[in-house]
Amino acid sequence: MLEAIITSSCASQVHPTIVNAIVKTESNFNPFAIGINKGAGRLSKQPTNYAEAVTVAKQLLARGANIDMGLAQINSSNMTWLGLTVEMAFHPCHNLQAMQTVYLHCLQQAKKGGQGTLEQRAWSCYNTGNTKRGFANGYVAKVTHNFNFFAGMAQKASPQKMPQNEPVSSQKGVQAVVATQLPKNAQNASVGNTEQNNTTLPTPPKNTPENQIAAEPVAKVRYSWDVFGDF
């Protein structure tokens, strides 16, 4: 689980429970995670440090691969409009800032209505670039599960009412959903997905909310990539 100081500094416009739910689903809190969508085979092992992650990612991109990078698995096709370099993509705070930009853009798309809750439609968009497909491929169900888990943890740690900070509209958790097909055409496919993607989000309008922050980011097993010692 990400420290509150990190979520509040790097993605202050997104509720920390949502940040944690997305990051858990995407990379299991691995800041050096790389997901390959197309253009190369699966990695034999994930990078274990920042320098290795940057090197491997650059090698894959040079070969024409489409990849997802870092905590929130930012897709390489979105780097230009997000203003990211490979080095920035593996920097926890820059990665979360990019996640925030994509999520807020998706939140605007989700307000047009459709299946599930506002948040669930935004999660679908984050994964597929579409507010519908994430329900069918199982991604929304995974983020919903993780969101409700972290919301429950927050309530136990702090019995008082959670802050009403948009975009969270309910503190009772988000309704569960059931996938109707295997993951397919995911925009920000999580590292463990067997079917990957290369769908790119459209460039947001000029008035899309942009993050203006800068700073640095629970499993029970100690992982080699756990540079923060939180696990």
Short mmCIF file of C-alpha atoms in Angstrom, two decimals, residues 26-27 31-43 45-47 53 56-57 60 65-76 187-197:
data_model
loop_
_atom_site.label_atom_id
_atom_site.label_comp_id
_atom_site.label_asym_id
_atom_site.label_seq_id
_atom_site.Cartn_x
_atom_site.Cartn_y
_atom_site.Cartn_z
CA GLU A 26 -1.77 -2.72 -12.41
CA SER A 27 1.60 -3.59 -10.87
CA PRO A 31 7.62 0.61 -9.33
CA PHE A 32 9.86 -1.22 -11.83
CA ALA A 33 7.15 -3.36 -13.46
CA ILE A 34 7.09 -3.68 -17.25
CA GLY A 35 4.17 -5.18 -19.15
CA ILE A 36 4.67 -6.08 -22.81
CA ASN A 37 1.61 -5.67 -25.02
CA LYS A 38 3.09 -6.41 -28.44
CA GLY A 39 6.34 -6.35 -30.37
CA ALA A 40 8.31 -8.62 -28.04
CA GLY A 41 7.90 -11.81 -26.04
CA ARG A 42 7.30 -11.96 -22.31
CA LEU A 43 10.14 -10.91 -20.03
CA LYS A 45 11.97 -11.75 -15.20
CA GLN A 46 10.88 -8.32 -14.06
CA PRO A 47 13.54 -5.63 -13.44
CA ALA A 53 13.92 -1.01 -15.57
CA VAL A 56 15.09 -2.87 -20.38
CA ALA A 57 12.27 -0.49 -21.31
CA LEU A 60 12.06 -2.94 -25.82
CA ALA A 65 7.49 -2.96 -28.58
CA ASN A 66 4.41 -1.45 -26.97
CA ILE A 67 4.84 -1.57 -23.21
CA ASP A 68 3.33 -0.47 -19.90
CA MET A 69 5.64 0.95 -17.23
CA GLY A 70 5.88 1.48 -13.51
CA LEU A 71 3.45 1.61 -10.62
CA ALA A 72 0.36 2.52 -12.65
CA GLN A 73 1.54 0.77 -15.85
CA ILE A 74 1.56 3.84 -18.07
CA ASN A 75 1.37 2.83 -21.72
CA SER A 76 4.26 3.85 -23.96
CA GLN A 187 -4.98 0.08 -22.72
CA ASN A 188 -2.99 -0.21 -19.52
CA ALA A 189 -2.89 -3.98 -19.13
CA SER A 190 -1.65 -5.14 -15.75
CA VAL A 191 1.59 -7.10 -15.64
CA GLY A 192 -0.06 -10.46 -15.09
CA ASN A 193 -2.58 -10.29 -17.95
CA THR A 194 -2.28 -13.10 -20.49
CA GLU A 195 -3.83 -11.04 -23.28
CA GLN A 196 -2.24 -7.64 -23.75
CA ASN A 197 -3.13 -4.54 -25.75
#
